[in-house]
Structure formats: C-alpha cells, structure tokens
CSV table of C-alpha atoms in Angstrom, one decimal:
chain,number,residue,atom,x,y,z
R,1,LEU,CA,0.0,0.0,0.0
R,2,ALA,CA,2.9,2.4,0.6
R,3,GLY,CA,3.7,2.3,-3.1
R,4,ARG,CA,0.1,3.1,-4.0
R,5,PHE,CA,-0.1,5.9,-1.4
R,6,ALA,CA,3.1,7.4,-2.9
R,7,PHE,CA,1.6,7.2,-6.3
R,8,LEU,CA,-1.6,9.0,-5.1
R,9,ASN,CA,0.4,11.5,-3.1
R,10,LYS,CA,2.3,12.5,-6.3
R,11,HIS,CA,-1.0,12.6,-8.3
R,12,PHE,CA,-2.5,15.0,-5.8
R,13,THR,CA,0.5,17.4,-6.1
R,14,HIS,CA,-1.1,18.6,-9.3
R,15,GLN,CA,-4.8,17.5,-9.1
R,16,LEU,CA,-7.5,18.3,-6.6
R,17,TYR,CA,-9.4,15.1,-7.2
R,18,LEU,CA,-8.8,11.8,-8.9
R,19,ALA,CA,-10.0,13.0,-12.3
R,20,GLY,CA,-8.9,16.6,-12.1
R,21,GLY,CA,-10.5,19.7,-10.7
R,22,GLU,CA,-13.9,18.3,-9.7
R,23,MET,CA,-15.0,15.5,-7.5
R,24,THR,CA,-16.2,12.4,-9.5
R,25,LEU,CA,-17.7,9.1,-8.5
R,26,PRO,CA,-14.4,7.4,-7.6
R,27,ASP,CA,-13.4,10.1,-5.0
R,28,PRO,CA,-15.9,9.1,-2.3
R,29,TYR,CA,-14.8,5.5,-2.6
R,30,LEU,CA,-11.1,6.5,-2.3
R,31,PHE,CA,-12.0,8.7,0.7
R,32,THR,CA,-13.6,5.7,2.4
R,33,VAL,CA,-10.7,3.3,1.7
R,34,LEU,CA,-8.1,5.9,2.8
R,35,ARG,CA,-10.1,6.4,6.1
R,36,TRP,CA,-9.6,2.7,6.8
R,37,ALA,CA,-5.8,3.1,6.4
R,38,GLY,CA,-5.4,4.5,9.9
R,39,ASN,CA,-7.3,1.6,11.4
R,40,VAL,CA,-4.8,-0.9,10.0
R,41,GLY,CA,-1.7,1.1,11.1
R,42,LEU,CA,-1.1,3.0,7.8
R,43,PRO,CA,-1.3,6.7,8.7
R,44,LEU,CA,-1.1,9.3,6.0
R,45,VAL,CA,1.5,11.5,7.8
R,46,ASP,CA,4.2,10.7,5.2
R,47,TYR,CA,1.9,11.7,2.3
R,48,PRO,CA,1.0,15.4,2.7
R,49,HIS,CA,-0.8,15.8,-0.6
R,50,LEU,CA,-2.9,12.7,0.1
R,51,LYS,CA,-3.7,14.1,3.5
R,52,ALA,CA,-4.7,17.4,2.0
R,53,TYR,CA,-7.0,15.5,-0.4
R,54,MET,CA,-8.6,13.8,2.6
R,55,GLU,CA,-9.2,17.2,4.2
R,56,ARG,CA,-10.7,18.6,0.9
R,57,MET,CA,-13.0,15.6,0.7
R,58,ARG,CA,-14.0,15.8,4.4
R,59,ALA,CA,-14.9,19.5,3.9
R,60,LEU,CA,-17.4,18.9,1.1
R,61,PRO,CA,-21.0,19.3,2.2
R,62,CYS,CA,-22.1,15.9,0.7
R,63,VAL,CA,-19.3,14.1,2.6
R,64,LYS,CA,-20.1,15.9,5.8
R,65,ALA,CA,-23.8,14.9,5.5
R,66,ALA,CA,-22.9,11.3,4.7
R,67,MET,CA,-20.5,11.1,7.7
R,68,GLU,CA,-23.1,12.6,10.0
R,69,ALA,CA,-25.8,10.2,8.8
R,70,GLU,CA,-23.4,7.4,9.6
R,71,GLY,CA,-22.6,8.8,13.0
R,72,LEU,CA,-19.0,9.5,12.2
C-alpha cells in the first residue's frame, strides 16, 4: 500500500481530485478506503498531498452529510 499511497500523493500534487478539478464518483470510494488506512496502522502522515486530499473531501457538504448520517 505504501507504493500506492506514494503514487496518489504524487498525483495530488497537481490534481485536486482523482479526475482533475472536480469530484467524481471514484473520489468518495477512495476517501472511504483511505479512512480505513489509519485503522490498520497505515497513517497518511508521510503523504502530505494525500492528507490534503482527505481534508478537501472531508470539507465537502455531501461528505459531511454522509458522515453525519453514519454517526462519524
């Protein structure tokens, strides 16, 4: 996973979301999978651009609403 995280970290140095400047369908899925990373001992501290992506996603109203609905 470290290799994949490094790839994504590099991708997010120039892109806001997976497909460019706007959130698309794969972004919420990636957000969910990356949230699990900390639960299995893979924190994102070494991947600042990936961490920034997570913060962007978490700030979106639709993501906030979904997390609140799930009690997160």
